C-alpha positions as a Python dict, from the first residue, in 0.01 Angstrom:
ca = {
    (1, 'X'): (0, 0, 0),
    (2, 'X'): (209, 247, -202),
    (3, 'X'): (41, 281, -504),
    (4, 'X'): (-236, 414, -288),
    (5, 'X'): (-28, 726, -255),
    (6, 'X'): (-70, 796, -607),
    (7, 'X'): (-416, 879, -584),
    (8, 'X'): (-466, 1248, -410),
    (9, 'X'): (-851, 1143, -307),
    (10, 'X'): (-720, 822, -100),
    (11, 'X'): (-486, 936, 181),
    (12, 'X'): (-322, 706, 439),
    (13, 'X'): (-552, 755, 725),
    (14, 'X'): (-830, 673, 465),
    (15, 'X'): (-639, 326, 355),
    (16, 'X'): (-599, 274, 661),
    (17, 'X'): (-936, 293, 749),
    (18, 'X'): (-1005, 84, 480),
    (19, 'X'): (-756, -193, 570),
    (20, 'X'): (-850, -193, 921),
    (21, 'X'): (-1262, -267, 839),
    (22, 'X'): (-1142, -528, 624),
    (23, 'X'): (-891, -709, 832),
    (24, 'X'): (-1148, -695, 1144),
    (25, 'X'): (-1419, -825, 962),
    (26, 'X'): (-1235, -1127, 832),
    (27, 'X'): (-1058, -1178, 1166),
    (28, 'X'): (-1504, -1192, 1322),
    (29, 'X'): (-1574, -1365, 1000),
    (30, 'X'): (-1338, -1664, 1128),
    (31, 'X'): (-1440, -1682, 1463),
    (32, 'X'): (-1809, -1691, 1331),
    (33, 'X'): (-1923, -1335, 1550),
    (34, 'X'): (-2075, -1029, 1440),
    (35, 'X'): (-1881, -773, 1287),
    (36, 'X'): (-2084, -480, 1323),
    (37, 'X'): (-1960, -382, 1706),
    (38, 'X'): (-1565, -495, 1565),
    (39, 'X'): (-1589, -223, 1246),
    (40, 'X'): (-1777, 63, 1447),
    (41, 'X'): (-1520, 5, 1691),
    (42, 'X'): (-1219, -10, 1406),
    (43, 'X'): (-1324, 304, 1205),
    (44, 'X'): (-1346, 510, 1542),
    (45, 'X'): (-1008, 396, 1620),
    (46, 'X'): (-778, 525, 1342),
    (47, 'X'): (-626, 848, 1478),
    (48, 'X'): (-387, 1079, 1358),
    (49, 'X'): (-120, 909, 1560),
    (50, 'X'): (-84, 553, 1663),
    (51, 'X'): (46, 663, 1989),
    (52, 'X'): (-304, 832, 1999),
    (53, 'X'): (-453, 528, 1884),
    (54, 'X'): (-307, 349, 2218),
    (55, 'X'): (-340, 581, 2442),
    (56, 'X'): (-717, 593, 2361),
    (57, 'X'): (-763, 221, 2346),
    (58, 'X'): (-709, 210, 2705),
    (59, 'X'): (-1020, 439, 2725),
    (60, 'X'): (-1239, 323, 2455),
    (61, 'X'): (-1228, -69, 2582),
    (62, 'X'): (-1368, 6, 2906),
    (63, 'X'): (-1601, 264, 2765),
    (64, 'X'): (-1710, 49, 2533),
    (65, 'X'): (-1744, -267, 2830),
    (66, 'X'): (-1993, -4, 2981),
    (67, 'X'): (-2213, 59, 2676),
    (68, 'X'): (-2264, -300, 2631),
    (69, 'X'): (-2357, -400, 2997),
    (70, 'X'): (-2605, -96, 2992),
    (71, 'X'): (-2724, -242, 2655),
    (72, 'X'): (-2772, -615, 2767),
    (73, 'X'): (-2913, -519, 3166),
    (74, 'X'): (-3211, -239, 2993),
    (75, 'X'): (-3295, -522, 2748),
    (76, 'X'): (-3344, -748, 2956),
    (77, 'X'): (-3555, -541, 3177),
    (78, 'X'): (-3767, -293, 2941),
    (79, 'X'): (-3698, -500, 2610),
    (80, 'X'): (-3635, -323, 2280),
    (81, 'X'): (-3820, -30, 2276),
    (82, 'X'): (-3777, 341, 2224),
    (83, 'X'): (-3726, 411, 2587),
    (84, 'X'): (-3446, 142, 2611),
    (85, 'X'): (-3246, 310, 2311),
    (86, 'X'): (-3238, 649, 2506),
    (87, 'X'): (-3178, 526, 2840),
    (88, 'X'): (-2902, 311, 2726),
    (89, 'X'): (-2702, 640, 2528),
    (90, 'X'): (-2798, 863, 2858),
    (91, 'X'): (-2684, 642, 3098),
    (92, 'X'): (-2412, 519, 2866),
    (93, 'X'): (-2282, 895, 2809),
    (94, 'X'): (-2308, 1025, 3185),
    (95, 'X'): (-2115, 701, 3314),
    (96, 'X'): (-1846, 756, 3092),
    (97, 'X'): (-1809, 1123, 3130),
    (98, 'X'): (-1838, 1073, 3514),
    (99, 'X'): (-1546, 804, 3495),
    (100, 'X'): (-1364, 1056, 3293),
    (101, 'X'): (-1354, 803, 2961),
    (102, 'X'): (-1479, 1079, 2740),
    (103, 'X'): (-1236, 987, 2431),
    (104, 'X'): (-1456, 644, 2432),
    (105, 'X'): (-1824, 816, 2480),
    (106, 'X'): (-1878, 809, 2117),
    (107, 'X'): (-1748, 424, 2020),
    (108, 'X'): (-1957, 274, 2406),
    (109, 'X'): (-2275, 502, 2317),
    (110, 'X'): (-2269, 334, 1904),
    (111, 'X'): (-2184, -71, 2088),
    (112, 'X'): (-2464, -59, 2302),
    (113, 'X'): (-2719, 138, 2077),
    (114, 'X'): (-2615, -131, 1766),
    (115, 'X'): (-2672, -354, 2045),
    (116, 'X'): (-3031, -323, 2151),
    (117, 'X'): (-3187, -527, 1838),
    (118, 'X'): (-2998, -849, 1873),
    (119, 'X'): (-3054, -906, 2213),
    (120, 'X'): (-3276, -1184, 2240),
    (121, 'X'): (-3153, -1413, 2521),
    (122, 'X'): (-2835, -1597, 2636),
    (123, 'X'): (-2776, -1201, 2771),
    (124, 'X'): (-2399, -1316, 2941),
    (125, 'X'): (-2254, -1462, 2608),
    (126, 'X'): (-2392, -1203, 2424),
    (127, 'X'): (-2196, -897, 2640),
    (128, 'X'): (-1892, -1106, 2630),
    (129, 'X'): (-1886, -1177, 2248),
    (130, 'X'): (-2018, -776, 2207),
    (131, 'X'): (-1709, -713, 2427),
    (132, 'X'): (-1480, -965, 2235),
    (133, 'X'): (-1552, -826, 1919),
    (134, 'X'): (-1498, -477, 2035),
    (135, 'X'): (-1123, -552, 2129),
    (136, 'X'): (-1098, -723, 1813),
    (137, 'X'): (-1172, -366, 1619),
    (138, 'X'): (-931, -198, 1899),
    (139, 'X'): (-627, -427, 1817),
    (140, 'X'): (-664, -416, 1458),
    (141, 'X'): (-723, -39, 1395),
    (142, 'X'): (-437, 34, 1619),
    (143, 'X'): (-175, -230, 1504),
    (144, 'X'): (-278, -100, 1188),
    (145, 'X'): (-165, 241, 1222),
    (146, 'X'): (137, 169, 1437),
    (147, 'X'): (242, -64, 1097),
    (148, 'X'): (77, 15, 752),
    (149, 'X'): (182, 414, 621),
    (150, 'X'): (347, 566, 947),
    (151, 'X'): (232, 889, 903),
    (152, 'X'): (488, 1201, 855),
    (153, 'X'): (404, 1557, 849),
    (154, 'X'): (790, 1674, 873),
    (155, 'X'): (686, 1795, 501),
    (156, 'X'): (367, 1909, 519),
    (157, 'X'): (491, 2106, 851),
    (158, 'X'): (779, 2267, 659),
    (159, 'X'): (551, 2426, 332),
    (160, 'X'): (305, 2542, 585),
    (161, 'X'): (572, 2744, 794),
    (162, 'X'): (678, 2877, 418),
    (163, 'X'): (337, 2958, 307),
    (164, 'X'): (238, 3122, 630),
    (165, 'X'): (573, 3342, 599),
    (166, 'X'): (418, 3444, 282),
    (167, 'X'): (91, 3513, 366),
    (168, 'X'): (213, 3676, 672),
    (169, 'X'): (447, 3956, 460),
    (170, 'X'): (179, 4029, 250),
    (171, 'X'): (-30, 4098, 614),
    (172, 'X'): (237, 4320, 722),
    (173, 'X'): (210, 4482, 352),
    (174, 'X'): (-179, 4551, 374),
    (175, 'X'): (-166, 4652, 729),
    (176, 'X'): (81, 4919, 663),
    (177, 'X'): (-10, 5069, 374),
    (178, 'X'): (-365, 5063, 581),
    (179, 'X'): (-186, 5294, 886),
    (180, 'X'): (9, 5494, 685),
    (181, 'X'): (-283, 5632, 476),
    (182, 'X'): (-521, 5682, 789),
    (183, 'X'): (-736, 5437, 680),
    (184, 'X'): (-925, 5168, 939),
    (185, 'X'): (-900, 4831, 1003),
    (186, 'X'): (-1047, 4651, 670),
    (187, 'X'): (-1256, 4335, 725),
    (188, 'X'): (-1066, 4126, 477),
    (189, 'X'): (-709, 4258, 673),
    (190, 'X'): (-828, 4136, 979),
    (191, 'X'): (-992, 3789, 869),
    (192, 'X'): (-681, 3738, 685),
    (193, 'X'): (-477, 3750, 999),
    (194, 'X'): (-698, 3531, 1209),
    (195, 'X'): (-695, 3290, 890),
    (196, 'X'): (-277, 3243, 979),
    (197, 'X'): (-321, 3230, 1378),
    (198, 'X'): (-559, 2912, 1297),
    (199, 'X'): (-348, 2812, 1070),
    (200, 'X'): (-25, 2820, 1289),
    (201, 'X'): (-254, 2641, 1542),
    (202, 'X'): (-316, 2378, 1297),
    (203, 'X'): (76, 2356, 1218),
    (204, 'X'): (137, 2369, 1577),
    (205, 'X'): (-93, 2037, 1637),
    (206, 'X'): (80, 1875, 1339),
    (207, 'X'): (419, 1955, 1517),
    (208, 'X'): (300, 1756, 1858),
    (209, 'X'): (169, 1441, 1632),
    (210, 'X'): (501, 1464, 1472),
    (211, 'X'): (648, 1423, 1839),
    (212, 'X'): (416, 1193, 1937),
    (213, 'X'): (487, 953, 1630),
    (214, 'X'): (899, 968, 1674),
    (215, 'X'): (807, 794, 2041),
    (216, 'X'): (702, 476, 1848),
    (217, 'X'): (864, 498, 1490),
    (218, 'X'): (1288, 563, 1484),
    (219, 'X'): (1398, 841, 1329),
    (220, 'X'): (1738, 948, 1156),
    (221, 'X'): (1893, 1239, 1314),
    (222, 'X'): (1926, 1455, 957),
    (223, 'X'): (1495, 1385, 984),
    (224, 'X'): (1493, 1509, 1371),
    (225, 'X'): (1709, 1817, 1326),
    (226, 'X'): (1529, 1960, 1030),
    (227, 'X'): (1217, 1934, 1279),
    (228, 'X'): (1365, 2096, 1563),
    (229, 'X'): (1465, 2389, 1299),
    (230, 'X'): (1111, 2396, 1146),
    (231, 'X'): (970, 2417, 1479),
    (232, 'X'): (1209, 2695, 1584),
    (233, 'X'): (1067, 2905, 1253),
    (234, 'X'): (736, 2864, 1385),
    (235, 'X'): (725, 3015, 1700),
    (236, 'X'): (956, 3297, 1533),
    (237, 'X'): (644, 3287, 1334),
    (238, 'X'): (404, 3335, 1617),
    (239, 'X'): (628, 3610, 1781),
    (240, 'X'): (585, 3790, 1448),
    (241, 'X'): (221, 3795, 1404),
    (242, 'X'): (200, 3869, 1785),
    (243, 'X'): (354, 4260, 1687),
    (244, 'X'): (180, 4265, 1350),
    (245, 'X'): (-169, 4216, 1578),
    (246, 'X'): (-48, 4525, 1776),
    (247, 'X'): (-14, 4699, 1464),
    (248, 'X'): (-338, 4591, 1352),
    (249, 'X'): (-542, 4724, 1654),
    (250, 'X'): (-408, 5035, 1731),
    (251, 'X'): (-604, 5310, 1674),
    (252, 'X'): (-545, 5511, 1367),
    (253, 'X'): (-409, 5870, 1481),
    (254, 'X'): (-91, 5870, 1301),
    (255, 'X'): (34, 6233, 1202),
    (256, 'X'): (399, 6103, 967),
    (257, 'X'): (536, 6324, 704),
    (258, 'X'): (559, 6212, 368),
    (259, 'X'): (924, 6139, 387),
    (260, 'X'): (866, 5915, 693),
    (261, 'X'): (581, 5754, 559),
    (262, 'X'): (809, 5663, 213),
    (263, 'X'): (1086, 5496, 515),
    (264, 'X'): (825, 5268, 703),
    (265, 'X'): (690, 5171, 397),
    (266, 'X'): (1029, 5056, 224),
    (267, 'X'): (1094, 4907, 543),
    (268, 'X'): (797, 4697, 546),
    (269, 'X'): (799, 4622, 185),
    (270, 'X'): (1176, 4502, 271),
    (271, 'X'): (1043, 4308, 560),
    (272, 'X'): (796, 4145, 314),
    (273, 'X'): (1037, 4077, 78),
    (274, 'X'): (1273, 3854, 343),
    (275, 'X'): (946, 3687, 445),
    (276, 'X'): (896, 3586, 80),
    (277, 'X'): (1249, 3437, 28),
    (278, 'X'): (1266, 3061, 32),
    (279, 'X'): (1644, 3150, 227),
    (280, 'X'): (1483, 3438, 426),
    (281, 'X'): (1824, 3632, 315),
    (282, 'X'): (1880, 3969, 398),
    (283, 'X'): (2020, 4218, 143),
    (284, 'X'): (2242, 4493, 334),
    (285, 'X'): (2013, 4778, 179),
    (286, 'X'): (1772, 4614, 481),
    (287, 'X'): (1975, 4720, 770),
    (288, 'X'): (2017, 5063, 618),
    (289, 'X'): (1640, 5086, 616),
    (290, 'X'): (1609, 4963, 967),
    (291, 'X'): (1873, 5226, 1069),
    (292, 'X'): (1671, 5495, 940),
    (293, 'X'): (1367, 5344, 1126),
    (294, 'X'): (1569, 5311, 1477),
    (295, 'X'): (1713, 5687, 1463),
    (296, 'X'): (1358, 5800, 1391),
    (297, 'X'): (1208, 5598, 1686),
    (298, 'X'): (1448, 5739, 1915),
    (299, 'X'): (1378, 6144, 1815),
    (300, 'X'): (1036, 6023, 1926),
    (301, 'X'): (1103, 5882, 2209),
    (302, 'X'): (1333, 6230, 2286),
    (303, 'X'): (1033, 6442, 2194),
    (304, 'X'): (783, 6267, 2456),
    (305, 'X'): (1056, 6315, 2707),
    (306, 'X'): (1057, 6661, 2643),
    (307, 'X'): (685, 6714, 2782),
    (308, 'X'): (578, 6731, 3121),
    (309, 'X'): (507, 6413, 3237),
    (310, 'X'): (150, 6443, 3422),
    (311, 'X'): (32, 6671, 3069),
    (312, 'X'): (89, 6314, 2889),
    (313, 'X'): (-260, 6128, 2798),
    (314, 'X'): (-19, 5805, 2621),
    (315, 'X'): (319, 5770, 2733),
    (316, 'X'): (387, 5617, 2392),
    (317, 'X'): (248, 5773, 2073),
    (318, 'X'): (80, 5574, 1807),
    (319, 'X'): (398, 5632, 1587),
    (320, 'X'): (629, 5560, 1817),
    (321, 'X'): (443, 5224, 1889),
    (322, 'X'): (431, 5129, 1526),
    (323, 'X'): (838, 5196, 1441),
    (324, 'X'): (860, 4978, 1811),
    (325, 'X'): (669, 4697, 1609),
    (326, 'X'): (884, 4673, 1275),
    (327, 'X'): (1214, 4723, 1470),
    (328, 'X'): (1077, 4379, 1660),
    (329, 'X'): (980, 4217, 1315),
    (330, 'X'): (1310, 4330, 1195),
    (331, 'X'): (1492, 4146, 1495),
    (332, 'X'): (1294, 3849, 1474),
    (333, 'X'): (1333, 3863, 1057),
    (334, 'X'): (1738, 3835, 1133),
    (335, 'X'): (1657, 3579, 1389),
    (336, 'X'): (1508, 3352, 1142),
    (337, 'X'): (1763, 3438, 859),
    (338, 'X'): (1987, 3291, 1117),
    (339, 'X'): (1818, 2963, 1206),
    (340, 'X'): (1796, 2876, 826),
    (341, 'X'): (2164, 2957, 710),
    (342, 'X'): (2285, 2736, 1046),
    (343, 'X'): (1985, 2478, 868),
    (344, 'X'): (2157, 2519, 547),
    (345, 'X'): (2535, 2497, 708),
    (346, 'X'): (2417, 2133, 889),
    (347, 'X'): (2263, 1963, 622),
    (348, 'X'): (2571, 2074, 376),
    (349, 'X'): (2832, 1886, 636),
    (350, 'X'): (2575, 1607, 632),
    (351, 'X'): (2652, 1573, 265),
    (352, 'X'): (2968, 1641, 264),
    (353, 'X'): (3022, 1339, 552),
    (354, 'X'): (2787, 1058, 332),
    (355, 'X'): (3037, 825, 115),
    (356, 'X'): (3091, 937, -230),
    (357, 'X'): (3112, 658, -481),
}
């Protein structure tokens, strides 16, 4: 199966898939049965995980045992017409969702519809070969993902985090140059930074089949550690877009000089520039910029003060709340540096403990 990796357009659930037809097929083909029921039941099968795959087995064998019985008792009664095809995928669909076996709705409601036109007598045999050849498609797809190209996503979970980091600077980039020139919220800014929370979603679901996978398949520790680190990033990650969002709905009524405007821009063109690093190091001139940014927060935060308290329509001024939001990126920026350089200090002792020849 490893040349098949070669090939971009076939991935390993798609061999799999593949495989799993073929092997259940041949395994009806020798026991003289239909394999019809077997490879709808097969290609369902093949999830992302194969801890999902046997977790929903449980549900889909049953489900499936219900599809078939509807199937065989409504042919027997009405024989097949067009009312016996719906009454079979309604009943079919409402027992299952009623029993709470709604991961198996779709593979019972296909068995007993496929059903309908082969039923012609000997009704008994016929629901327990329907049912045989359905457990036949359930062991094969699933032993076939627990064994054949264990799926990993460690990799594909560590250049999302990095892409995201990128995209998510240039965010913080747009958005600021946005505020600091008065102008709205664009369109494009704000589709652009729903675009990364679905993304980090998406990364976030490949994280927990990453989990899910390490219960059935062993794992080095080097393999589990770089997880747990590329895991860490990503809520960091999450944390960060959480005070870029605040940025990106307040209201425009920022009143800045042009000498404070030239600051939070350098600062968030700094911040930008650690997000882009493949190290996310932090030159010193940072730290000067974020100094600058922290004194100026605090004069605010003096100046409010100042004013009577009941005059006050916002205890907290739209400039006050944006140099709150990059002094929180800025935390969570040397937060991450962190993570990565005690990344970078692990896997160098790991190298430096392997054997030499």
């Amino acid at each position: 199966m490893g040349f098949l990796k070669k090939f971009q357009f076939v991935g390993g659930r798609i061999a799999k898939t593949g495989l799993a037809v073929f092997l259940t097929a041949l395994v009806c083909e020798l026991l003289n049965w239909p394999a019809t029921f077997a490879v709808i039941t097969a290609i369902v099968t093949i999830e992302p995980t194969a801890a999902n795959s046997i977790k929903k087995a449980y549900v889909r064998f049953p489900a499936s045992a219900i599809g078939a019985l509807f199937a065989v008792i409504i042919t027997h009664t009405l024989g097949d017409h067009a009312l016996t095809y719906a009454l079979v995928a309604l009943l079919t669909i409402i027992t299952c969702h009623k029993l709470h076996l709604g991961a198996g709705i779709l593979v019972a409601t296909l068995t007993g519809i496929a059903m309908i036109p082969t039923i012609h007598d000997h009704y008994v045999a016929t629901f327990f070969i329907r049912l045989g050849t359905t457990t036949i498609g359930l062991i094969v797809s699933t032993l076939v993902n627990l064994w054949i190209l264990p799926p990993k996503y460690s990799n594909t979970i560590s250049t999302n985090i990095h892409n995201l980091y990128f995209k998510t600077g240039n965010l913080l980039e747009r958005r600021g140059s946005e505020v600091l020139h008065n102008h709205s919220l664009h369109r494009e800014t704000k589709l652009i930074f729903n675009d990364i929370l679905r993304e980090i979603e998406l990364t976030d679901t490949l994280c927990e089949y990453q989990k899910e996978e390490w219960k059935l398949h062993r794992s080095n520790r080097q393999e589990m550690r770089c997880f747990h680190y590329e895991y860490k990033k990503l809520n960091i990650l999450r944390q960060i877009l959480f005070h870029i969002g605040n940025i990106i709905y307040l209201p425009v009524h920022y009143s800045f000089s042009e000498e404070e405007k030239e600051r939070i821009m350098d600062a968030t063109l700094s911040l930008k520039g650690i997000m882009h690093h493949p190290s996310f190091d932090i030159p010193d001139q940072h730290f000067t910029l974020m100094k600058n940014l922290l004194e100026e927060f605090w004069e605010d935060q003096e100046g409010l003060h100042m004013k009577p308290f009941q005059s006050m329509k916002h205890h907290f001024s739209c400039e006050t709340i944006m140099l709150y939001e990059l002094l929180s990126i800025h935390d969570l920026v040397e937060e991450l540096s962190g993570i990565h350089l005690l990344e970078a200090q692990h896997r160098n002792a790991l190298k430096k403990a392997l054997p030499t020849e």
